[in-house]
PDB file of C-alpha atoms and ligand atoms in Angstrom:
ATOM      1  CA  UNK Y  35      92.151  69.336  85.307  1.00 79.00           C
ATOM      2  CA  UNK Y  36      93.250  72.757  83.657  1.00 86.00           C
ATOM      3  CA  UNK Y  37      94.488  75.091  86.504  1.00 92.00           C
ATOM      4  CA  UNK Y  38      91.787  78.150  87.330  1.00 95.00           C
ATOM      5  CA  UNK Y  39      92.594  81.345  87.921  1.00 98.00           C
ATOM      6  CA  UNK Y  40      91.058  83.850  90.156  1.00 98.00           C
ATOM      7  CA  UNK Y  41      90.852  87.620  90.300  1.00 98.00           C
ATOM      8  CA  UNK Y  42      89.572  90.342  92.573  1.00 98.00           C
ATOM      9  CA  UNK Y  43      88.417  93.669  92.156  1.00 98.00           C
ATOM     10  CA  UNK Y  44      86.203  96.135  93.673  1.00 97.00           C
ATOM     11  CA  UNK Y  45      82.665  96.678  92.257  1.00 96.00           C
ATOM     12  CA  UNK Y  46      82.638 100.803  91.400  1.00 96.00           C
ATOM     13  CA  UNK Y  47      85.244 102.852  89.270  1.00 97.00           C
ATOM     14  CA  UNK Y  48      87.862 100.125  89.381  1.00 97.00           C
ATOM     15  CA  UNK Y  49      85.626  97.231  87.875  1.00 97.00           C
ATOM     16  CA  UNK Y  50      84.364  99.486  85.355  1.00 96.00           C
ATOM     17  CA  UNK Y  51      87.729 101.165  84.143  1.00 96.00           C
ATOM     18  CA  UNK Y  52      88.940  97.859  84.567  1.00 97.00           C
ATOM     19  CA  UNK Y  53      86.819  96.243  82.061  1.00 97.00           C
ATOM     20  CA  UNK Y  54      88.477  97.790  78.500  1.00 96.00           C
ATOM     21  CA  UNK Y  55      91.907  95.982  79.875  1.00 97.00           C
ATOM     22  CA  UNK Y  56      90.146  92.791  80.786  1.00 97.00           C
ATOM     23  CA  UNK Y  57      88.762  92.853  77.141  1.00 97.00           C
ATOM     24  CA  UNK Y  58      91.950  93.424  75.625  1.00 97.00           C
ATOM     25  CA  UNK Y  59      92.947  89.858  77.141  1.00 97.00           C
ATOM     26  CA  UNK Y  60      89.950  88.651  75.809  1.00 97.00           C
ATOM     27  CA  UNK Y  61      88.270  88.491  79.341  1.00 98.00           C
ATOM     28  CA  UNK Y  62      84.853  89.233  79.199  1.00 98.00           C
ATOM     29  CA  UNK Y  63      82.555  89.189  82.463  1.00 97.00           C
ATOM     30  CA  UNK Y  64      79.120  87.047  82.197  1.00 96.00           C
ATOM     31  CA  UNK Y  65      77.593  90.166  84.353  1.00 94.00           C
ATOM     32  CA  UNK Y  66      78.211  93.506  86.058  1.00 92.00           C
ATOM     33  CA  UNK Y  67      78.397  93.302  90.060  1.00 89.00           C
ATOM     34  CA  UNK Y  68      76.311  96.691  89.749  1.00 89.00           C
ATOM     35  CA  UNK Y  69      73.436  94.558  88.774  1.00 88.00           C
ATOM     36  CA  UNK Y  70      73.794  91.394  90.365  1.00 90.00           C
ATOM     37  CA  UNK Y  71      74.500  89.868  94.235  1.00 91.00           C
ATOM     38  CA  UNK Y  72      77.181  87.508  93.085  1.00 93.00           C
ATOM     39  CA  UNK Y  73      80.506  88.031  94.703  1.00 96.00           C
ATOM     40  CA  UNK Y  74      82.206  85.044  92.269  1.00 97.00           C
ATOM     41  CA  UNK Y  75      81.336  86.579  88.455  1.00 97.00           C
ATOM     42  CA  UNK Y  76      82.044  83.806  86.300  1.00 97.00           C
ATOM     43  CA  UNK Y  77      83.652  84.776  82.849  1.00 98.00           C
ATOM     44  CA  UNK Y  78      83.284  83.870  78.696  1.00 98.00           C
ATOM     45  CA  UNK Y  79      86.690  82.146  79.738  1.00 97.00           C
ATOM     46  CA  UNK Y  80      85.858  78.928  81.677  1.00 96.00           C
ATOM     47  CA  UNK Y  81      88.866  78.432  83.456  1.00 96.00           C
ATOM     48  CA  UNK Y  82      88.787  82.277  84.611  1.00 98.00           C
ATOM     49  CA  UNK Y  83      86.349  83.943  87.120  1.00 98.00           C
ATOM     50  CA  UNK Y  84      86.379  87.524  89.143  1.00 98.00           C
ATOM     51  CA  UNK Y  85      86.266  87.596  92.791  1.00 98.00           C
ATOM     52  CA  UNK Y  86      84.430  91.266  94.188  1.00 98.00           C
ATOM     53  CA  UNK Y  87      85.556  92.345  96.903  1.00 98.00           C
ATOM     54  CA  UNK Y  88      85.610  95.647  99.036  1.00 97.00           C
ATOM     55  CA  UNK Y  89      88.701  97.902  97.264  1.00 97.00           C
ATOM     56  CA  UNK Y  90      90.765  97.685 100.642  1.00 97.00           C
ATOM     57  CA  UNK Y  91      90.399  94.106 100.768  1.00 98.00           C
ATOM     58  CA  UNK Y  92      91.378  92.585  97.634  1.00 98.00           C
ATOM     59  CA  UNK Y  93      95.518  92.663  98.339  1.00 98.00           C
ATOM     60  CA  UNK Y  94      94.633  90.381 101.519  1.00 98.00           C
ATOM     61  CA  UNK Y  95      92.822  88.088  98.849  1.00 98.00           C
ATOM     62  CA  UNK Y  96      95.357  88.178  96.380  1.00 97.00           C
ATOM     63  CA  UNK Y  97      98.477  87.855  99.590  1.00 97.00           C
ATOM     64  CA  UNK Y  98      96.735  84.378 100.973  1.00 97.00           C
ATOM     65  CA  UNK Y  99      96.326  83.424  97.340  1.00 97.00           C
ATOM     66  CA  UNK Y 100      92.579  83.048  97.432  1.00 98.00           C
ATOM     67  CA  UNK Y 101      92.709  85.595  94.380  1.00 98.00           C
ATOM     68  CA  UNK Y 102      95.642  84.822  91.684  1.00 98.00           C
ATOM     69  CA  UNK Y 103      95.374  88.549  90.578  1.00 97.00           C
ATOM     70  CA  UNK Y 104      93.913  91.875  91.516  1.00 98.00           C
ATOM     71  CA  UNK Y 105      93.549  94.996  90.871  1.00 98.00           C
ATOM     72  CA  UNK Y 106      94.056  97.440  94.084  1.00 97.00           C
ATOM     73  CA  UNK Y 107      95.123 101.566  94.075  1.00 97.00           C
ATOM     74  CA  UNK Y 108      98.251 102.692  95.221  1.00 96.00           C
ATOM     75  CA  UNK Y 109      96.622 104.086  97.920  1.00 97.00           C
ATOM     76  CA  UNK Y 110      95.230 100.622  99.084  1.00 97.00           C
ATOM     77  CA  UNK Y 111      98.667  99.111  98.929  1.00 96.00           C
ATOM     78  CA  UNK Y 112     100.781 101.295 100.884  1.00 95.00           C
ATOM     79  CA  UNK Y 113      98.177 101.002 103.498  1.00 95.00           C
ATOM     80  CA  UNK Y 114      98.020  97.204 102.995  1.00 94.00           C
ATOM     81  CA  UNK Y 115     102.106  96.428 102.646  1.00 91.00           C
ATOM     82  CA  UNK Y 116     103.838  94.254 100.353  1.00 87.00           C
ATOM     83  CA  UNK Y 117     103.903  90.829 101.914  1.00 89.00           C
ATOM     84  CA  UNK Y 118     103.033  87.850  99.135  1.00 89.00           C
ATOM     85  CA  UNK Y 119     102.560  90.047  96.889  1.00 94.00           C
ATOM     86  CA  UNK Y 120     104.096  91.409  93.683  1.00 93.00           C
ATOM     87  CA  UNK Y 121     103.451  94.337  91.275  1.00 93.00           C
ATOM     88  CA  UNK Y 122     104.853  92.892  87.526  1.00 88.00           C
ATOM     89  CA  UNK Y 123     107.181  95.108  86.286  1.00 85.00           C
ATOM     90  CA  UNK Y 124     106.782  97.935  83.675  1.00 80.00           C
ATOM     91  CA  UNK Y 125     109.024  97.097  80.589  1.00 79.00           C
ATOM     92  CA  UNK Y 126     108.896 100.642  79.277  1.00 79.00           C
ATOM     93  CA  UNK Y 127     110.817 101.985  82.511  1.00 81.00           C
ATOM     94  CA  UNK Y 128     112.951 100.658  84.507  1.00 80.00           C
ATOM     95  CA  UNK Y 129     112.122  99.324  88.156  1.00 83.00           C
ATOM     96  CA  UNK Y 130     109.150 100.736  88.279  1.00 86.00           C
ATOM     97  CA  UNK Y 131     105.806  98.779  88.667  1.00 90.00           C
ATOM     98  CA  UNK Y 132     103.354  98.509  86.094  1.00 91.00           C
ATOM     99  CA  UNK Y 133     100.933 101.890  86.661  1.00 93.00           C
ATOM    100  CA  UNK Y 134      97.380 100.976  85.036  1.00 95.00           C
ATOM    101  CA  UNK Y 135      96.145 104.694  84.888  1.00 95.00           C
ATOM    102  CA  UNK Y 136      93.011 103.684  86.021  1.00 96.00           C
ATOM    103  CA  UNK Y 137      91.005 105.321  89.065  1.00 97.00           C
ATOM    104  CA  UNK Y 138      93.434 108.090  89.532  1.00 97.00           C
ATOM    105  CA  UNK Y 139      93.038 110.761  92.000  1.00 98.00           C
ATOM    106  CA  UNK Y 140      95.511 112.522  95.038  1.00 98.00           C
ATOM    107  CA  UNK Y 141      96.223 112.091  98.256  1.00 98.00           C
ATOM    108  CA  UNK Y 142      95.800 115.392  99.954  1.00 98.00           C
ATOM    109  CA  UNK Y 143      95.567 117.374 103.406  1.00 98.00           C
ATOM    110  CA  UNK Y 144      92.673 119.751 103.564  1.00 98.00           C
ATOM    111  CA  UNK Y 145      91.133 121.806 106.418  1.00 98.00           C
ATOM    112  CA  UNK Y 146      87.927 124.219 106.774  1.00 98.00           C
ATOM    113  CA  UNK Y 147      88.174 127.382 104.544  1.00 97.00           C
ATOM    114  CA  UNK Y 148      90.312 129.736 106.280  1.00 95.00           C
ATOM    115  CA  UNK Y 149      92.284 127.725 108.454  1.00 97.00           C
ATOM    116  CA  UNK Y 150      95.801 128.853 108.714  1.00 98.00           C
ATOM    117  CA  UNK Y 151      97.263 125.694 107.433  1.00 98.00           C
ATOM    118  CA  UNK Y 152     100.931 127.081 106.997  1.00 97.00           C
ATOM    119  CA  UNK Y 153     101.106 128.218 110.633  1.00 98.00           C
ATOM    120  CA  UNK Y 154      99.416 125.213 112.293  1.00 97.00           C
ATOM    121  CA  UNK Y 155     101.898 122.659 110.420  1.00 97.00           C
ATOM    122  CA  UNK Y 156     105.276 124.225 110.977  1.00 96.00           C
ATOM    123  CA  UNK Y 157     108.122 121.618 112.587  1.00 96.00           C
ATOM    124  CA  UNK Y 158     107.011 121.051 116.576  1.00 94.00           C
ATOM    125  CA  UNK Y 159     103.148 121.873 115.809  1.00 96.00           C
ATOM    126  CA  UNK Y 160     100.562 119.420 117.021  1.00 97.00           C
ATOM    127  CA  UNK Y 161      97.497 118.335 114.158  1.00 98.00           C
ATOM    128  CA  UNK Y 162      94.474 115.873 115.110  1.00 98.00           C
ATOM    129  CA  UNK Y 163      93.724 114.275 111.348  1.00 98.00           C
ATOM    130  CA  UNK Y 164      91.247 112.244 110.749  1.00 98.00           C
ATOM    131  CA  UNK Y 165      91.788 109.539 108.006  1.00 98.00           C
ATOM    132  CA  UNK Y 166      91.294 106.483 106.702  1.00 98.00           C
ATOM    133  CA  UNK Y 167      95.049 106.408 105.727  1.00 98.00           C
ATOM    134  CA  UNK Y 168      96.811 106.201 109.217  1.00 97.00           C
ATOM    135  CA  UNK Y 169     100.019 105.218 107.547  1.00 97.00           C
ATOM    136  CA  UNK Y 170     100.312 107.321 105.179  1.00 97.00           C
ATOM    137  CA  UNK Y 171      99.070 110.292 107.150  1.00 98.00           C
ATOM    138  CA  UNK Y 172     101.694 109.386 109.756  1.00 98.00           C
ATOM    139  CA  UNK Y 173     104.928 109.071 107.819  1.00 97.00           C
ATOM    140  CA  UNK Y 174     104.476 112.691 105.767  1.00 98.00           C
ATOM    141  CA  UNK Y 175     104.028 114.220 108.884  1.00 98.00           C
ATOM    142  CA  UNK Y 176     106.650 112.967 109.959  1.00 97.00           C
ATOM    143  CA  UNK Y 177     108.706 113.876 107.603  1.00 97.00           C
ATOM    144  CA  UNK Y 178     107.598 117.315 108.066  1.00 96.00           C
ATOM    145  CA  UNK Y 179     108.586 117.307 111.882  1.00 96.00           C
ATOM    146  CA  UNK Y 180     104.681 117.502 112.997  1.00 98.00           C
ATOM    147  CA  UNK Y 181     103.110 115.876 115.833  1.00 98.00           C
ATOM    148  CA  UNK Y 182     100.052 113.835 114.761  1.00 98.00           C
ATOM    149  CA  UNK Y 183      96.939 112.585 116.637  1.00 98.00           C
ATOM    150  CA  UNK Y 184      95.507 110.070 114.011  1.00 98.00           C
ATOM    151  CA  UNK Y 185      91.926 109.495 114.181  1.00 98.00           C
ATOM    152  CA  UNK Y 186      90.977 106.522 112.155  1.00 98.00           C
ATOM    153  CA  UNK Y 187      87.707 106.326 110.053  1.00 98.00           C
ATOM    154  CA  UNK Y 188      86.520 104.271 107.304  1.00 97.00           C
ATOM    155  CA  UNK Y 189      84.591 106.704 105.550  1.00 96.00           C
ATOM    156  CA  UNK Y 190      82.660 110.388 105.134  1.00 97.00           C
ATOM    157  CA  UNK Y 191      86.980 112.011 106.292  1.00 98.00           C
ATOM    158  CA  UNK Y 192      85.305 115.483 105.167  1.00 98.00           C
ATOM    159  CA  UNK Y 193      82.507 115.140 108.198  1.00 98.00           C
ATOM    160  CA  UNK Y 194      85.326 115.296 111.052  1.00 98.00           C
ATOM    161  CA  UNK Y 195      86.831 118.897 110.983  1.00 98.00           C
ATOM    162  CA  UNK Y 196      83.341 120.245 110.438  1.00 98.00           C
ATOM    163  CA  UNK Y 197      82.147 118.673 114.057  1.00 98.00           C
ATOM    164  CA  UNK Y 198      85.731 119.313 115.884  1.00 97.00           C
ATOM    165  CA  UNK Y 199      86.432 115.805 115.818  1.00 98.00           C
ATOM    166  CA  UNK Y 200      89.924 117.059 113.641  1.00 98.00           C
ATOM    167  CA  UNK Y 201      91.751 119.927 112.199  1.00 98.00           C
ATOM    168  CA  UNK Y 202      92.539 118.369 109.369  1.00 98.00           C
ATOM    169  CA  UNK Y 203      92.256 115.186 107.363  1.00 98.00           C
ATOM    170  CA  UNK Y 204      93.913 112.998 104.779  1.00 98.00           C
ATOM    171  CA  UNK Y 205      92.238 111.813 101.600  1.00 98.00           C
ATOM    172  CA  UNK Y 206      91.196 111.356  98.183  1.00 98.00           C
ATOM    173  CA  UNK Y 207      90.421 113.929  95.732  1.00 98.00           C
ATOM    174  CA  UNK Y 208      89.508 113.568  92.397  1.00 98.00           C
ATOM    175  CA  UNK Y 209      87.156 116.808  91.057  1.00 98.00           C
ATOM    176  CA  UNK Y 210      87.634 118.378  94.169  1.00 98.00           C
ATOM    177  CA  UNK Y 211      83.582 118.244  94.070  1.00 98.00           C
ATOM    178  CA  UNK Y 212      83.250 116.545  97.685  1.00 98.00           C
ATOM    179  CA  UNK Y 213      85.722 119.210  99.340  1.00 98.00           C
ATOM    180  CA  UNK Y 214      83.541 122.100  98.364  1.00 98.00           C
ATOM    181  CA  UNK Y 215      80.413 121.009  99.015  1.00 98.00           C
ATOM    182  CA  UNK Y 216      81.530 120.509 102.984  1.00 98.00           C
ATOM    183  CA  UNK Y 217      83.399 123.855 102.870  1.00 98.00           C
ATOM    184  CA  UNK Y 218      86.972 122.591 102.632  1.00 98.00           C
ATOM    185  CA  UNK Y 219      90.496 123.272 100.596  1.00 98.00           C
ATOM    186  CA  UNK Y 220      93.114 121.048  99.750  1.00 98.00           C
ATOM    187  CA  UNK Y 221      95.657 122.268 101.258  1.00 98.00           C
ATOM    188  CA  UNK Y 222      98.572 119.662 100.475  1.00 98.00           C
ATOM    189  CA  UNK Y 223      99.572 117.122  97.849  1.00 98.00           C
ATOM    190  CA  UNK Y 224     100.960 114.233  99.069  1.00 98.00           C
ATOM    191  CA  UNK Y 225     101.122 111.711  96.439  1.00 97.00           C
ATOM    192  CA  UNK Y 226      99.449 110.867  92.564  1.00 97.00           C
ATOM    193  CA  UNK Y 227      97.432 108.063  93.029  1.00 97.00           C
ATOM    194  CA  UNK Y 228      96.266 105.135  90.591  1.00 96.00           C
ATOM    195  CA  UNK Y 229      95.576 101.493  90.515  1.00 97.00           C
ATOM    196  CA  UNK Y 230      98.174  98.786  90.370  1.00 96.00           C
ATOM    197  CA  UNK Y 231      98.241  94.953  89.153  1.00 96.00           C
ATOM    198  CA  UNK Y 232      98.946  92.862  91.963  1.00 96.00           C
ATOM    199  CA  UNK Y 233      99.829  89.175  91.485  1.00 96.00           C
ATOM    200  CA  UNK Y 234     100.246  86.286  93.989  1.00 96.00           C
ATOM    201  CA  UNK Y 235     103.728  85.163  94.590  1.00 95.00           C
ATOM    202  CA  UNK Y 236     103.157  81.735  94.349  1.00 96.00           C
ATOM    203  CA  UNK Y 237     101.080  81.692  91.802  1.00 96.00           C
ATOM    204  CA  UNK Y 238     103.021  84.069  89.373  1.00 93.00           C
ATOM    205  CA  UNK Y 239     106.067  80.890  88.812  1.00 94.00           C
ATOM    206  CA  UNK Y 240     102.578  78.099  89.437  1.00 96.00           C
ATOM    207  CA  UNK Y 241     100.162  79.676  87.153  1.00 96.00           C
ATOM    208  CA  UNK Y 242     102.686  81.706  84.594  1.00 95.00           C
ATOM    209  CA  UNK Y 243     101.538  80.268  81.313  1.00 94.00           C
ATOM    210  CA  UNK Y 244      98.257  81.896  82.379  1.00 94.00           C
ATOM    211  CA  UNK Y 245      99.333  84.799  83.881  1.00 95.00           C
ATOM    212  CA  UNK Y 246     101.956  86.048  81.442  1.00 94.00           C
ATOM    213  CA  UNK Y 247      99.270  86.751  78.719  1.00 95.00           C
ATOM    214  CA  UNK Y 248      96.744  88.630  80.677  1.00 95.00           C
ATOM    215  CA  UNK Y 249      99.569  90.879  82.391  1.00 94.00           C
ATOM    216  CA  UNK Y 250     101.216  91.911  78.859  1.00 94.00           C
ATOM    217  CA  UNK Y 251      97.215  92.693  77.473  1.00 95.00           C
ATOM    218  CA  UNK Y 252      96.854  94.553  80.512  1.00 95.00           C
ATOM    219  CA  UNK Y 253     100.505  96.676  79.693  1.00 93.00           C
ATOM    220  CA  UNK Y 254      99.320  97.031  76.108  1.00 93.00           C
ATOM    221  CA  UNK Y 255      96.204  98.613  76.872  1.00 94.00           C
ATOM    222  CA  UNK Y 256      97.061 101.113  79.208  1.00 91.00           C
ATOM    223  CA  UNK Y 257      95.467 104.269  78.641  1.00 80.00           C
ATOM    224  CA  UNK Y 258      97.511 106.999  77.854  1.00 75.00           C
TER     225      UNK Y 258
HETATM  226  O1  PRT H 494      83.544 103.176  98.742  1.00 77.22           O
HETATM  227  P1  PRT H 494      83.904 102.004  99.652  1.00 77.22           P
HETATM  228  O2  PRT H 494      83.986 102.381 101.086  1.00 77.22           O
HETATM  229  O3  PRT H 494      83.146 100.752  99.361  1.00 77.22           O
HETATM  230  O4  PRT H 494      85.379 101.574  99.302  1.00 77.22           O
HETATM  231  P2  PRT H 494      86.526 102.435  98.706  1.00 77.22           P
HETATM  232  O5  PRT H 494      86.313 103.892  98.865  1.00 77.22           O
HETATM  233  O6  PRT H 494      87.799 101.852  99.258  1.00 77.22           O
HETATM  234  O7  PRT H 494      86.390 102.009  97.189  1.00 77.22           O
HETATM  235  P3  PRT H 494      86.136 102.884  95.918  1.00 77.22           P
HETATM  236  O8  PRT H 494      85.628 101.956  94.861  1.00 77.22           O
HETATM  237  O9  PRT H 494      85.372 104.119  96.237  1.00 77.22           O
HETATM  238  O10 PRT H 494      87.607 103.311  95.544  1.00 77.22           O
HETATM  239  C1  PRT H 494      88.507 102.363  95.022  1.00 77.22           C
HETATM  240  C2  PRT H 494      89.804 103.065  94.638  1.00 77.22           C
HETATM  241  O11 PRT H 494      89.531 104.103  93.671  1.00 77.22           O
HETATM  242  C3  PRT H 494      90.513 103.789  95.761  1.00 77.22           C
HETATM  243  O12 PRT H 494      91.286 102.884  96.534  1.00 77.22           O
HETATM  244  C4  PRT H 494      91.370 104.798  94.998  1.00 77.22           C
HETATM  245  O13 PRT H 494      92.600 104.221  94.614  1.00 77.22           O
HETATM  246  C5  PRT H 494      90.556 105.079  93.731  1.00 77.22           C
HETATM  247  N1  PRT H 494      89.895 106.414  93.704  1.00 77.22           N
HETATM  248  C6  PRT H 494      89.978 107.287  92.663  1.00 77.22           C
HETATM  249  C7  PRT H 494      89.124 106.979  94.642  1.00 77.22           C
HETATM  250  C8  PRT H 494      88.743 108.249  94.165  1.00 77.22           C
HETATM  251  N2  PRT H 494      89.284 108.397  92.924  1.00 77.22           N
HETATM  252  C9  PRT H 494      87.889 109.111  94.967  1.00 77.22           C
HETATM  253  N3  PRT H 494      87.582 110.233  94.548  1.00 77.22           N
HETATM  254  N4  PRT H 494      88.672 106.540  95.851  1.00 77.22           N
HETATM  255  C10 PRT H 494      87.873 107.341  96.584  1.00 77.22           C
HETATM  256  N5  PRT H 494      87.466 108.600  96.206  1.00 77.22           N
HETATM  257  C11 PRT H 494      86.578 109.329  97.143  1.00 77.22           C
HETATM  258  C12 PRT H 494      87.344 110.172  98.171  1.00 77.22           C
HETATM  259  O14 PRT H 494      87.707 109.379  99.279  1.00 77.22           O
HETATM  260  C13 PRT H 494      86.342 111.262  98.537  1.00 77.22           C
HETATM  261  O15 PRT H 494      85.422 110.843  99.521  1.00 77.22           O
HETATM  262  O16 PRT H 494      85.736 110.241  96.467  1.00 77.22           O
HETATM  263  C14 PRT H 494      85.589 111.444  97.233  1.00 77.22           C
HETATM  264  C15 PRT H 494      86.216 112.623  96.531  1.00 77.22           C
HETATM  265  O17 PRT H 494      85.864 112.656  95.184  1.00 77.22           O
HETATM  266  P4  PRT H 494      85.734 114.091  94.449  1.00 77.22           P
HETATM  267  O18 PRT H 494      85.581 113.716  93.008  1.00 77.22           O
HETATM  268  O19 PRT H 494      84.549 114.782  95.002  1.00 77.22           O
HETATM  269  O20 PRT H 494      87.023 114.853  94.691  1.00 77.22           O
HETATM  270 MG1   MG H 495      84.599 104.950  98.071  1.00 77.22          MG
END
């Protein structure tokens, strides 16, 4: 029986910006999860089939080995921890894991237009922030010697300082687009976010000889 090999990803801007490095390991998906119901997307390779999954899921997949594979943002990860996983290493620098460039954005603080940011953030001040990043939000304030109140959401951040539910909150920002409309600034950068290849533990010294080829076509087709 050949071995199979699984992989998860999230249907939106990480399946399709995923897609050009699937291709370039010759990994080509039988449909689009945009246009179908199927959560298991069978591939032109028989032994290899896609797994969709919600984005903040798929390390939890991929950690109990359900998935062999996945593709997850950095964001998604720090959130999610390390355990039974691990991010293949980027031969061009040293220690560092492999980036895929894909889905990028920022994690940022932002508040209503004309909220004194700089005063209400200063070592000993007290913030409610609303996020779906409780983690994160909690150790760079931390670092900054502010007391947090961390609201947690899963979705729609930019509604809670509008209706006092926060003063600020933590999130994604890619045009920027979503802030304005909803009358807010970035007021912070906290870190450059982009997706990540994460692998099984297990399965990376099971399942190498399948593995090792679809990681290096993923490195060689990163875009630049
Ligand atoms: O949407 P859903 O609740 O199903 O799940 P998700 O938001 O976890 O998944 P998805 O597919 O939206 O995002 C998957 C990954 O894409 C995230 O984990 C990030 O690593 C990455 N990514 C890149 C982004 C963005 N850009 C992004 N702009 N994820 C979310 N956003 C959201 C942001 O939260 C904000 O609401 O888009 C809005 C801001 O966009 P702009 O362009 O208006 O600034
Ligand atoms: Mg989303």
């Amino acid at each position: 029986m050949p071995q199979q090999l699984t992989i998860a990803l999230s249907k939106g801007r990480i399946f399709e910006e995923t897609l050009p490095l699937l291709a370039a390991a010759g990994i080509v998906p039988s449909e689009a999860p945009e246009n179908s119901r199927k959560l298991i997307i069978p591939t032109n390779h028989p032994n290899i089939r896609l797994v969709i999954v919600r984005a903040s899921d798929v390390p939890t997949y991929v950690q109990y080995g359900a998935a062999d594979l996945g593709i997850a943002g950095k964001d998604v990860l720090i959130e999610h921890g390390g355990e039974g996983l691990c991010q293949p290493l980027d031969l061009n620098i040293a220690h560092q894991p492999l980036d895929l460039q894909i889905a990028k954005c920022r994690m940022m603080v932002a508040v209503p237009q004309g909220f004194d940011y700089a005063a209400a953030s200063q070592p000993g001040c007290r913030l409610r922030i609303a996020t779906k990043y409780p983690n994160i939000a909690a150790e760079h304030f931390a670092a900054k010697g502010v007391h947090v109140d961390i609201i947690k959401l899963y979705g729609s951040m930019e509604l809670a300082p509008l209706v006092g539910l926060s003063d600020c909150i933590v999130d994604l920002v890619s045009t920027g687009n979503t802030l304005k409309a909803n009358n807010l600034e970035a007021v912070e950068h906290i870190a450059n976010i982009s997706s990540r290849l994460i692998v099984n533990k297990a399965a990376l010294k099971t399942k190498y000889a399948l593995l090792n080829p679809i990681i290096e076509a993923f490195a060689g087709a990163i875009p630049s």
